[in-house]
Short mmCIF file of C-alpha atoms and ligand atoms in Angstrom, two decimals:
data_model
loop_
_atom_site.label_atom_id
_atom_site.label_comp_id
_atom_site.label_asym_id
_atom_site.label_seq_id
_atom_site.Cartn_x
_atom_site.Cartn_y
_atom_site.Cartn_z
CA UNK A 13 0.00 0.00 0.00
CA UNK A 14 1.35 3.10 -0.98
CA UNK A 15 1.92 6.11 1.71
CA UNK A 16 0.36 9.21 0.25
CA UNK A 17 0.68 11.27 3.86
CA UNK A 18 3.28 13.78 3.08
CA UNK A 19 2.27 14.28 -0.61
CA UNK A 20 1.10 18.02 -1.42
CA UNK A 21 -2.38 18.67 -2.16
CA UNK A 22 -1.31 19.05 -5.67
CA UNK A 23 0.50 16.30 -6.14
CA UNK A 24 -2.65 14.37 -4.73
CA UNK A 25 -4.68 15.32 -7.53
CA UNK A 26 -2.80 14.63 -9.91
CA UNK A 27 -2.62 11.01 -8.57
CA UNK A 28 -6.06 11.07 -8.75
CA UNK A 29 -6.58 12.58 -12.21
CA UNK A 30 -3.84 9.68 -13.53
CA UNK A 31 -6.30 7.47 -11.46
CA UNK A 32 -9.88 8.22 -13.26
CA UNK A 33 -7.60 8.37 -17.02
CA UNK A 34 -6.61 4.31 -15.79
CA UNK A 35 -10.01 3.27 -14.64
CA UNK A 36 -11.82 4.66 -17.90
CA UNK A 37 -9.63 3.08 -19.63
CA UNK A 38 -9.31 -0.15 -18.55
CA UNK A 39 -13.40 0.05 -18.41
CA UNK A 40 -13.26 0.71 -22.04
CA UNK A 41 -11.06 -2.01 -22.71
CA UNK A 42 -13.68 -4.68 -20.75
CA UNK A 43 -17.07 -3.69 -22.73
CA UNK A 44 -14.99 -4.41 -26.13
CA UNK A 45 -13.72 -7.30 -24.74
CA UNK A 46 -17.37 -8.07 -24.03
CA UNK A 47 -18.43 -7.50 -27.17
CA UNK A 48 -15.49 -8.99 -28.96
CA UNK A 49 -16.33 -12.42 -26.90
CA UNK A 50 -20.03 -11.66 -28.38
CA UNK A 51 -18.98 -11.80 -31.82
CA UNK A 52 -16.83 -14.48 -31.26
CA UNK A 53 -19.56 -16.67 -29.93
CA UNK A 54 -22.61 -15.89 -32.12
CA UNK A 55 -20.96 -13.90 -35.19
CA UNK A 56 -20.99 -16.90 -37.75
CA UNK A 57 -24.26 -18.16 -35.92
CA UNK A 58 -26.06 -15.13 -36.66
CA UNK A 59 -24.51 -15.16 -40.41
CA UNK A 60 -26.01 -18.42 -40.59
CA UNK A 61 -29.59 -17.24 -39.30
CA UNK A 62 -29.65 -14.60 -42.21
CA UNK A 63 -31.42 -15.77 -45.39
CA UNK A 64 -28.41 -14.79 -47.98
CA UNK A 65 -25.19 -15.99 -48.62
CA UNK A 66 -22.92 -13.85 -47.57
CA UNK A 67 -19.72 -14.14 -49.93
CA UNK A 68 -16.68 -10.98 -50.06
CA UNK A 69 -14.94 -11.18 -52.34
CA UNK A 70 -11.92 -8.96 -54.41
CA UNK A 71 -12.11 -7.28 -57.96
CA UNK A 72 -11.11 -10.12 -59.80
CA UNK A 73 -13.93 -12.48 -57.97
CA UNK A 74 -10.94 -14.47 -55.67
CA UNK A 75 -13.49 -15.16 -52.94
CA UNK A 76 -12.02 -14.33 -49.45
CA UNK A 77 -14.47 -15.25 -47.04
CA UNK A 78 -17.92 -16.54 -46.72
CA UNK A 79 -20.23 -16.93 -44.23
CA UNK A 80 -23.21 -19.37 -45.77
CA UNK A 81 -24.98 -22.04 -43.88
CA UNK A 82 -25.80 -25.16 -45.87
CA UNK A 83 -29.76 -24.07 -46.97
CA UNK A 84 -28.27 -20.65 -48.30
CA UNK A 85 -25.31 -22.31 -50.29
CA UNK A 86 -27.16 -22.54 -53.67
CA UNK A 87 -23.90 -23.61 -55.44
CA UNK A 88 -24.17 -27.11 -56.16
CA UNK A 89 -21.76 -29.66 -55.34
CA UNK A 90 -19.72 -27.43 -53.27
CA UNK A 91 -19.32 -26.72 -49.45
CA UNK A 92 -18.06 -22.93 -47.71
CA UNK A 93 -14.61 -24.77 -47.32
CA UNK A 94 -14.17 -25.49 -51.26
CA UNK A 95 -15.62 -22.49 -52.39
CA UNK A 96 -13.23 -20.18 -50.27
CA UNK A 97 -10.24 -19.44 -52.09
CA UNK A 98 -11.92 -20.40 -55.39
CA UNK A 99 -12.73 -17.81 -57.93
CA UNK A 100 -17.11 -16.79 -58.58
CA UNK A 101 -16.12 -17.63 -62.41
CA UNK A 102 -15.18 -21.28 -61.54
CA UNK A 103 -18.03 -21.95 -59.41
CA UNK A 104 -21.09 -20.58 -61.27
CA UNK A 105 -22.52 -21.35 -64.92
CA UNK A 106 -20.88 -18.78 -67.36
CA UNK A 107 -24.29 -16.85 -67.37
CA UNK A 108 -25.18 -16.60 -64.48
CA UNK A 109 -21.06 -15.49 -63.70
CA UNK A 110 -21.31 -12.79 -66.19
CA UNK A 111 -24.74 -11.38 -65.11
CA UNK A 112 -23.07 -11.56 -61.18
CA UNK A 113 -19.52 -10.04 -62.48
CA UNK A 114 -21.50 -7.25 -65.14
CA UNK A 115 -23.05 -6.16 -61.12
CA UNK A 116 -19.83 -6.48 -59.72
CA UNK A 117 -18.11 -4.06 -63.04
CA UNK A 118 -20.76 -1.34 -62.05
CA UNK A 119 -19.74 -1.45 -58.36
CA UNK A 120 -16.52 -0.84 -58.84
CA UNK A 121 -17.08 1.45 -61.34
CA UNK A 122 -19.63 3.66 -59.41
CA UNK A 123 -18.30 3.12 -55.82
CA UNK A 124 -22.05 2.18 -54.86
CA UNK A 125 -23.74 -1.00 -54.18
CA UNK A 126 -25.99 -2.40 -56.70
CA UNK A 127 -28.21 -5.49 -57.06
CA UNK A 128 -28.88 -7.59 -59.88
CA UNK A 129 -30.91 -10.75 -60.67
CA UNK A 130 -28.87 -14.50 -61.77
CA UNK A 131 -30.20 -17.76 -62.27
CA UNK A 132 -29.20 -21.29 -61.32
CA UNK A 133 -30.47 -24.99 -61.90
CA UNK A 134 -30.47 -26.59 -58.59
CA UNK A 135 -31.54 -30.31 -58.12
CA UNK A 136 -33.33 -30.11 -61.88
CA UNK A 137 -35.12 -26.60 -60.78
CA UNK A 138 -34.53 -23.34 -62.48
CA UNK A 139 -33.89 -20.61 -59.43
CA UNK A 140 -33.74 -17.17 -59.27
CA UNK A 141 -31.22 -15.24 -57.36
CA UNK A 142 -30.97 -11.60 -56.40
CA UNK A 143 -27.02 -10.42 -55.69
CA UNK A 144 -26.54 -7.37 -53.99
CA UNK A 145 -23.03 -6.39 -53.75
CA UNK A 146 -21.91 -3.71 -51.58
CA UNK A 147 -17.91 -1.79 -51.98
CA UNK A 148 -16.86 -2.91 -48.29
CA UNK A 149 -13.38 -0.91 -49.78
CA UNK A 150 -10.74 -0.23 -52.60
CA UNK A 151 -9.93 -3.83 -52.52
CA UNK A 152 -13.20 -6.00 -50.88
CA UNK A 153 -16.49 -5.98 -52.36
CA UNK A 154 -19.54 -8.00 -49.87
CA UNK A 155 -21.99 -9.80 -51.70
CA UNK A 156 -25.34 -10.68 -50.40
CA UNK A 157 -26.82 -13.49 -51.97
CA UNK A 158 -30.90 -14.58 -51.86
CA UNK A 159 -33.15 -17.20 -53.20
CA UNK A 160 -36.13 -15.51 -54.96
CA UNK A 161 -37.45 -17.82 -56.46
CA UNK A 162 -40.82 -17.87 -54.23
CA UNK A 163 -40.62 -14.07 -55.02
CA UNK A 164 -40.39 -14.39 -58.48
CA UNK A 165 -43.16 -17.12 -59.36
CA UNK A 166 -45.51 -14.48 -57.59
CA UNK A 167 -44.78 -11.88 -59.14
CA UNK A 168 -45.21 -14.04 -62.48
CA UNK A 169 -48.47 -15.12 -61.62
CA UNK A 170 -49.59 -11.68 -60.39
CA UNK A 171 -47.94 -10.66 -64.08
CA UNK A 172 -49.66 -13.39 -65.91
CA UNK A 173 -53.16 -12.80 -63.90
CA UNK A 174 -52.91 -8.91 -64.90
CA UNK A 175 -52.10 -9.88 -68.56
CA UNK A 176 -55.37 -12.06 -68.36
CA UNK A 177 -57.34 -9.74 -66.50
CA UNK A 178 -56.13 -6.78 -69.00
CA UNK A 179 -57.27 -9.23 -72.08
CA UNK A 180 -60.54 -9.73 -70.69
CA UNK A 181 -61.16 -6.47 -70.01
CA UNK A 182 -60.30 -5.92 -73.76
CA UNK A 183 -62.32 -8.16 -74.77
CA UNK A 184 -65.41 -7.48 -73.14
CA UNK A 185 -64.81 -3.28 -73.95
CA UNK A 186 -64.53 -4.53 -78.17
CA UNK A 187 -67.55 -6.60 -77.26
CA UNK A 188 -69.17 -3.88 -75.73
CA UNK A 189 -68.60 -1.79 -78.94
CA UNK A 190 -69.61 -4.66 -81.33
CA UNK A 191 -72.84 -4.78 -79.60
CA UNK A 192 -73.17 -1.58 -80.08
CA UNK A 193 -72.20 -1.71 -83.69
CA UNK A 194 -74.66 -4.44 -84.13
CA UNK A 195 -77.54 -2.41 -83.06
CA UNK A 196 -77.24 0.38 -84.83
CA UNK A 197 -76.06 -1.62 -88.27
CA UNK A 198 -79.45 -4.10 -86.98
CA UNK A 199 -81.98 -0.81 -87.45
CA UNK A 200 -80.53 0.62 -90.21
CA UNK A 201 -80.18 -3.14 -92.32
CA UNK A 202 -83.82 -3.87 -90.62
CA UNK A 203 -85.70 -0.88 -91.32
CA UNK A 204 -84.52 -0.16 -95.10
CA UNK A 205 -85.99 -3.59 -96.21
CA UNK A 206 -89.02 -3.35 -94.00
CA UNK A 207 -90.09 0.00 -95.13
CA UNK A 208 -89.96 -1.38 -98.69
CA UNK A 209 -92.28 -4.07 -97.69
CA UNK A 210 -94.89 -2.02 -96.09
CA UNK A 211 -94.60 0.43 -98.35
CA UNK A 212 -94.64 -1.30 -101.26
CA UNK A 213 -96.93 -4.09 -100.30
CA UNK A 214 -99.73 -1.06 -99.39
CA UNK A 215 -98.92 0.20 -103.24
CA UNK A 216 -99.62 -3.20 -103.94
CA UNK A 217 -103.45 -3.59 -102.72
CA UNK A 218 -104.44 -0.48 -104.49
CA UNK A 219 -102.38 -0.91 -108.12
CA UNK A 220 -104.65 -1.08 -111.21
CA UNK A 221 -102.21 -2.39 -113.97
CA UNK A 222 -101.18 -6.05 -113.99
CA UNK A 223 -97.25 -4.71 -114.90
CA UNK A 224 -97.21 -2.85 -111.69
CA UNK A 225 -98.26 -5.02 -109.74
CA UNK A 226 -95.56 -7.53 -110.81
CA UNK A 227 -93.01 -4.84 -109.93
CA UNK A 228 -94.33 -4.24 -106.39
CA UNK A 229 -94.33 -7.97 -105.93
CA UNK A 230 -90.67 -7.96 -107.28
CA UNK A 231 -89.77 -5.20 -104.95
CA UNK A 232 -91.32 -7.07 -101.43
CA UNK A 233 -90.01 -10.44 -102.50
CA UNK A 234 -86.32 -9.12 -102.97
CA UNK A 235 -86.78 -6.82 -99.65
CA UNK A 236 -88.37 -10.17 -98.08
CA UNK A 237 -85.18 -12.18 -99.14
CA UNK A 238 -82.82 -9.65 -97.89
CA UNK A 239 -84.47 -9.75 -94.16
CA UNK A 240 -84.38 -13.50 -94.67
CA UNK A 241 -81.09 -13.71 -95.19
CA UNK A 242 -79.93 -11.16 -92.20
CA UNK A 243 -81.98 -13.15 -89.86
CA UNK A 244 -80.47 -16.17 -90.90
CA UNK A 245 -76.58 -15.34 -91.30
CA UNK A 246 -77.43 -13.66 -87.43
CA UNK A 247 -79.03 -17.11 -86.52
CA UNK A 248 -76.09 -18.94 -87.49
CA UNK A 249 -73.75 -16.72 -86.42
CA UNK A 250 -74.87 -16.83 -82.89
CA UNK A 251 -74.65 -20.52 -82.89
CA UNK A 252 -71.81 -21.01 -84.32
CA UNK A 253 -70.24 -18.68 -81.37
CA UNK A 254 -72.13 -21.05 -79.00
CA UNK A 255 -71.15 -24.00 -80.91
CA UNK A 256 -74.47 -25.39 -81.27
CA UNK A 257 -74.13 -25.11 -84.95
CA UNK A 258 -74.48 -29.33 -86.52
CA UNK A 259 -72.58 -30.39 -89.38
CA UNK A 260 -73.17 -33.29 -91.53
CA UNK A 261 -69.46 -33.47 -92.85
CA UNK A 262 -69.44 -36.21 -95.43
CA UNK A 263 -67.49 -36.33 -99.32
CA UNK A 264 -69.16 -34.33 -101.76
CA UNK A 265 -68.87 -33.95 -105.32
CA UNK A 266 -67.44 -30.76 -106.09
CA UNK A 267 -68.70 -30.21 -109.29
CA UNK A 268 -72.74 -30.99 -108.22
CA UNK A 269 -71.91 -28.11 -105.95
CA UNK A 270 -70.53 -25.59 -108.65
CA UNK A 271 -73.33 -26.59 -111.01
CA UNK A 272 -76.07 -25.97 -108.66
CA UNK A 273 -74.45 -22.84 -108.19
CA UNK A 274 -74.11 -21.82 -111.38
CA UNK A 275 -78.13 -22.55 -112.06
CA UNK A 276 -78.84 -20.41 -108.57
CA UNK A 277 -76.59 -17.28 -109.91
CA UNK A 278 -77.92 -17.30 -113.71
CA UNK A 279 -81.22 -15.40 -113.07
CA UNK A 280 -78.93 -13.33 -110.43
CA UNK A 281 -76.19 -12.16 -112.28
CA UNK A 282 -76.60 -8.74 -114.36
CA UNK A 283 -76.45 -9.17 -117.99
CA UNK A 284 -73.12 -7.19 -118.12
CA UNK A 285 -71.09 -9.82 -115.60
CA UNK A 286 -70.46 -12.97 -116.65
CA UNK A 287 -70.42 -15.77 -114.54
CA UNK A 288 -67.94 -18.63 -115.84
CA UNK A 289 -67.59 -22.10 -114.38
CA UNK A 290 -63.39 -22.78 -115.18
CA UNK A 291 -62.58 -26.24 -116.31
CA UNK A 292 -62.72 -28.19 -113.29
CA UNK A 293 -61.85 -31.92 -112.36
CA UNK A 294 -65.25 -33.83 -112.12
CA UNK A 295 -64.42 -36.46 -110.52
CA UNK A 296 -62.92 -34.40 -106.86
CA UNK A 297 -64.32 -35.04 -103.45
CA UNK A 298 -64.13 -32.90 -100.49
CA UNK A 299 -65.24 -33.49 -96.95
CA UNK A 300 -67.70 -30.72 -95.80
CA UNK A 301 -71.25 -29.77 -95.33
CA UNK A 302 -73.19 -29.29 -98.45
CA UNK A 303 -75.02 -26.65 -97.10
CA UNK A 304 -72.38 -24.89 -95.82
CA UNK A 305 -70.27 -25.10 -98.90
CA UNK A 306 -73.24 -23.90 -100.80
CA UNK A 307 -73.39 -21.12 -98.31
CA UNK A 308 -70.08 -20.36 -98.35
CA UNK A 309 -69.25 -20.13 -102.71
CA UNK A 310 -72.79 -18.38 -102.85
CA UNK A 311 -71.94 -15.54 -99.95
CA UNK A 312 -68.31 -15.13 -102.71
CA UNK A 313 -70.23 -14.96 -105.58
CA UNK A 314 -73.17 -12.78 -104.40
CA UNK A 315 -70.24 -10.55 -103.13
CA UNK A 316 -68.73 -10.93 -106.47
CA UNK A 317 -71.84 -9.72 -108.61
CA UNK A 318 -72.30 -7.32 -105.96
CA UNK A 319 -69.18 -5.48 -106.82
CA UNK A 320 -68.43 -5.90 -110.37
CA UNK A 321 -70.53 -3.71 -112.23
CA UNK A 322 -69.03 -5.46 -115.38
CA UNK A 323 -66.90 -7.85 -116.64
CA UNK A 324 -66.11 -11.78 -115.79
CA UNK A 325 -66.60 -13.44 -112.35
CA UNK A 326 -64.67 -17.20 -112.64
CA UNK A 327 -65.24 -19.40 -110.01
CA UNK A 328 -63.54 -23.11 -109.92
CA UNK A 329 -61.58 -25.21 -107.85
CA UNK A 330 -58.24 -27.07 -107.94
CA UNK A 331 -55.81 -29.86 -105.72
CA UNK A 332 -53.37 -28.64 -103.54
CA UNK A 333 -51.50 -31.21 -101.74
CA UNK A 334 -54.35 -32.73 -99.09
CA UNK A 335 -56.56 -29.83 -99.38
CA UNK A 336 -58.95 -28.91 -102.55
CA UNK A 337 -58.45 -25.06 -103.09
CA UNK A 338 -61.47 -23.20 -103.91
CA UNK A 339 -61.49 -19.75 -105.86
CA UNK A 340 -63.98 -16.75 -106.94
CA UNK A 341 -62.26 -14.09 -109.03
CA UNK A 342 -63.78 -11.10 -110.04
CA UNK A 343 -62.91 -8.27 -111.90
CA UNK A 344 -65.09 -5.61 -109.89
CA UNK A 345 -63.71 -2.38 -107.83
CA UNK A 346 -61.49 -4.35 -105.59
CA UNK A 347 -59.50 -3.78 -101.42
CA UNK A 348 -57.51 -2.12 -100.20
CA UNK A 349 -54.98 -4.50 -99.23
CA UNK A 350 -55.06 -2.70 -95.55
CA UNK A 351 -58.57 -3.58 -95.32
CA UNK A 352 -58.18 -6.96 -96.14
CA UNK A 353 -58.13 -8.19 -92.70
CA UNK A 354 -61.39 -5.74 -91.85
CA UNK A 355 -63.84 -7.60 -93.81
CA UNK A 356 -63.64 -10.78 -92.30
CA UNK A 357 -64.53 -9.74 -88.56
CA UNK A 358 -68.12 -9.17 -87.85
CA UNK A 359 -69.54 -6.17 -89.13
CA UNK A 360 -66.52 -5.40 -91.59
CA UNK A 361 -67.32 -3.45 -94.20
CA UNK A 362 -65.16 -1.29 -96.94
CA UNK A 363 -67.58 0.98 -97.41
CA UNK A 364 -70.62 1.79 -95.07
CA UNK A 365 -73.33 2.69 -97.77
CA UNK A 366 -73.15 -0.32 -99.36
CA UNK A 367 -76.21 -2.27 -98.52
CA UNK A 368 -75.38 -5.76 -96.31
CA UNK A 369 -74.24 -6.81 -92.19
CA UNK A 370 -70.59 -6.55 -92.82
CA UNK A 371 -71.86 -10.13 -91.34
CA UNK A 372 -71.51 -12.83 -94.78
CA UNK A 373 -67.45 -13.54 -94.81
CA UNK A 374 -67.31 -13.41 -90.96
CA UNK A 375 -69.72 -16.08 -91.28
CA UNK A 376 -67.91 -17.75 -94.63
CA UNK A 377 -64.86 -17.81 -91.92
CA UNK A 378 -65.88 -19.42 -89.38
CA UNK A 379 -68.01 -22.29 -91.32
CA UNK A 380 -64.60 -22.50 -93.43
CA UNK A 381 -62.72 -23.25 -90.26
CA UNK A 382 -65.39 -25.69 -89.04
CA UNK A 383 -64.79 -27.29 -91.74
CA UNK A 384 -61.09 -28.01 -91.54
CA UNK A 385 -59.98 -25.66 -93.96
CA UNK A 386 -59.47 -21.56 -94.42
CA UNK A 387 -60.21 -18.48 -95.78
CA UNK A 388 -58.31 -15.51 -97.39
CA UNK A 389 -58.28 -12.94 -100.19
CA UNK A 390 -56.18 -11.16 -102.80
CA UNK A 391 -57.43 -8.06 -104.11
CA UNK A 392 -56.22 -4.94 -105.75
CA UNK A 393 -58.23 -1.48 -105.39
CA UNK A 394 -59.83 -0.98 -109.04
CA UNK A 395 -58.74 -4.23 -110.21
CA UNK A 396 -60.66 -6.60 -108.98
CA UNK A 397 -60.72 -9.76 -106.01
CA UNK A 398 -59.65 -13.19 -105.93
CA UNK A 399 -61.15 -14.99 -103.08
CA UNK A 400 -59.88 -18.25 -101.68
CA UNK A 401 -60.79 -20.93 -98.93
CA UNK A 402 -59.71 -24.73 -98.82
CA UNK A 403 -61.24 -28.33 -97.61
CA UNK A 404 -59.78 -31.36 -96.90
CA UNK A 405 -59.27 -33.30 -100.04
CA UNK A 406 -61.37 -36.50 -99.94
CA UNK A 407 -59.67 -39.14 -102.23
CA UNK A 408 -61.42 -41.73 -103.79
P1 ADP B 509 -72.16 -8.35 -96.46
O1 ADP B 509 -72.84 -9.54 -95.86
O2 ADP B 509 -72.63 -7.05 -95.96
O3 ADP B 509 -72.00 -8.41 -97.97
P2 ADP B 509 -69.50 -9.36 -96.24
O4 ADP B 509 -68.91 -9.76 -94.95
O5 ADP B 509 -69.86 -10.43 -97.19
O6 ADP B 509 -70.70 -8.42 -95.88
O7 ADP B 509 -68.50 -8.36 -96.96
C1 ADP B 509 -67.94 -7.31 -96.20
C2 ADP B 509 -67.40 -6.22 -97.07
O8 ADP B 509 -66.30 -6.73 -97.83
C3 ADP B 509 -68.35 -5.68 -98.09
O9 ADP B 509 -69.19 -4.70 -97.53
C4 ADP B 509 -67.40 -5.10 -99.12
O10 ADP B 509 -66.97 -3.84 -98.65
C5 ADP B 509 -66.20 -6.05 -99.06
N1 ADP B 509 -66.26 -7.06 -100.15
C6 ADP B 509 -66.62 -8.36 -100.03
N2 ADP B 509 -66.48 -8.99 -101.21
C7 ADP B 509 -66.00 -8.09 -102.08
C8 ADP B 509 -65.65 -8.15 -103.47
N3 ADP B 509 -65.76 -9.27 -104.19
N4 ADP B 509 -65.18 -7.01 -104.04
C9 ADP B 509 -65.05 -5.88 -103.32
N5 ADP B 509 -65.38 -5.76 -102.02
C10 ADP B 509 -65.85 -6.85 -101.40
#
């Protein structure tokens, strides 16, 4: 024990000054002692706890240390002992590498951390990683790395609902507008042939010559045909869209189609157009409805007379590999090429004063398709329109 009786009063505290200095130091040095023994204990434990892999490594991807527990090692076939030491480029795919060392390139180049996205195949299963590296200094970068895959598959699911959701939507907002289309097309295609009916058939009852009365009778039965026909291309166009449309595919003899056709279209046809079977094989089958194919050749050649004020409409049909190609060619006013795709949706029309639905090759289309075969056009504005559908070739 040392004697402090005969020190001064200023040598006393300065002993006791040199005292506190001691005692704050040496409790400084015991609380990082504590917490040195803290990190000691629990540091790699609480490494292990976090959901990345923890990996630093230097500028030329030498890893240095790594703190990974087995679930958040995603590189197969290795353990933390193997991989430290080894370089990132020996130990991942070369894409997934370059994606991790393009990240690492913008690190070092910007001094800031920066995450990116890499993928691996683990056990057969593609997963998705998220690498955020961080500059720990001039020489050590720390990357953090995370399984995402969980992540990821939501957000492609939330992606892939929106996408449906937004197509839906779509569809029900062009549906919406069809409707409305349809309505006001409906009136106006409704009402113009009705009228003439009414009107004319109230002419009709109070006519005195014979010749006019044949002429108001002509008048209401081509008015009466038109309505027929609208209510029966909307008939079948509303169940072929609920499918309940029946077929009665069988062979049939191409050329007892044409010539019933060409019999339907000779009172039809204006004495400027002519209408001109080609030479045709007579002895070609297709499978199909006959009603339908009727339907289908008469819709092109009513469309044909229709717009070919004059000149030749040829009609025929020919082989092509297991398909028999049918073709009406006119030599009327012609498309647009841009509208080409127009006319065959539902309500598609060139030009809006021209009587009919818009509603006959939308129709043609979809029968066509039934059918097994297709449907498409060449045309040229002012030159004239060369439509084309197939059916399966039936050989006999
Ligand atoms: P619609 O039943 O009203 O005749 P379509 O669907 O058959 O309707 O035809 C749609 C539109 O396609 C017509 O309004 C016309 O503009 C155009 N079109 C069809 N066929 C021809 C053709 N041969 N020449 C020129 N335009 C045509």
């Amino acid at each position: 024990m040392r004697n402090y009786d005969n020190k001064t009063k200023e040598e006393l505290l300065e002993i006791i000054e040199q005292l506190e200095k001691k005692t704050e130091y040496l409790s400084s040095q015991s609380v990082c002692t504590d917490s040195e023994r803290f990190r000691e204990r629990y540091g790699m434990r609480i490494l292990d706890a976090l959901p990345d892999m923890l990996t630093v490594f230097d500028h030329d991807a030498n890893i240095i240390e790594l703190a990974s527990s087995a679930a958040t090692n995603h590189v197969e076939g290795t353990d933390s002992e193997s991989i430290i030491s080894s370089n990132v480029k020996d130990i991942l795919p070369k894409e997934a590498y370059e994606n991790v060392r393009r990240n690492m390139d913008k690190v070092i180049r910007t001094g800031k951390s920066s995450t990116a996205r890499h993928d691996l195949v683990q056990d057969g299963i593609l997963h998705h990683y998220e690498n955020r590296i961080f500059p720990l200094d001039d020489e050590y970068l720390l990357c953090m790395c995370r399984d995402i895959s969980k992540q990821w598959d939501a957000e492609q699911t939330n992606a892939r609902q929106k996408k449906e959701l937004d197509a839906a939507r779509i569809k029900a907002e062009e549906s919406d507008r069809l409707k409305s289309a349809f309505l006001a097309n409906m009136s106006h295609e409704i009402r113009t042939p009705l009228n003439a009916i009414v009107g004319f058939s109230k002419l009709l009852a109070s006519a005195e010559s014979a010749e006019e009365k044949n002429q108001y009778a002509e008048i209401i039965d081509r008015n009466s045909e038109i309505l027929l026909n609208l209510f029966n291309d909307i008939l079948d166009l509303s169940s072929l869209e609920a499918g309940s449309l029946k077929f009665n595919i069988r062979p049939i003899k191409l050329i007892d189609i044409c010539l019933q056709l060409v019999q339907q279209f000779h009172y039809k046809t204006q004495s400027s157009v002519k209408l001109i079977l080609d030479d045709v094989d007579t002895d070609m089958y297709a499978s199909g409805d006959w009603n339908r194919v009727i339907q289908v050749i008469s819709n092109l050649l009513s469309n044909a007379t229709k717009f070919t004020p004059k000149g030749e409409i040829h009609f025929g049909y020919l082989e092509k590999e297991d398909f028999v190609e049918f073709y009406v060619k006119d030599s009327g006013i012609g498309i647009a090429p841009e509208r080409a795709a127009t006319i065959f949706r539902r309500f598609g029309k060139v030009n809006d004063f021209i009587q009919g639905t818009g509603l006959g090759l939308t129709l043609c289309r979809m029968l066509v398709e039934k059918m097994g075969g297709r449907i498409w056009l060449r045309s040229q504005e002012g030159k004239g329109s060369r439509f084309y559908f197939t059916l399966p070739l039936v050989r006999v």
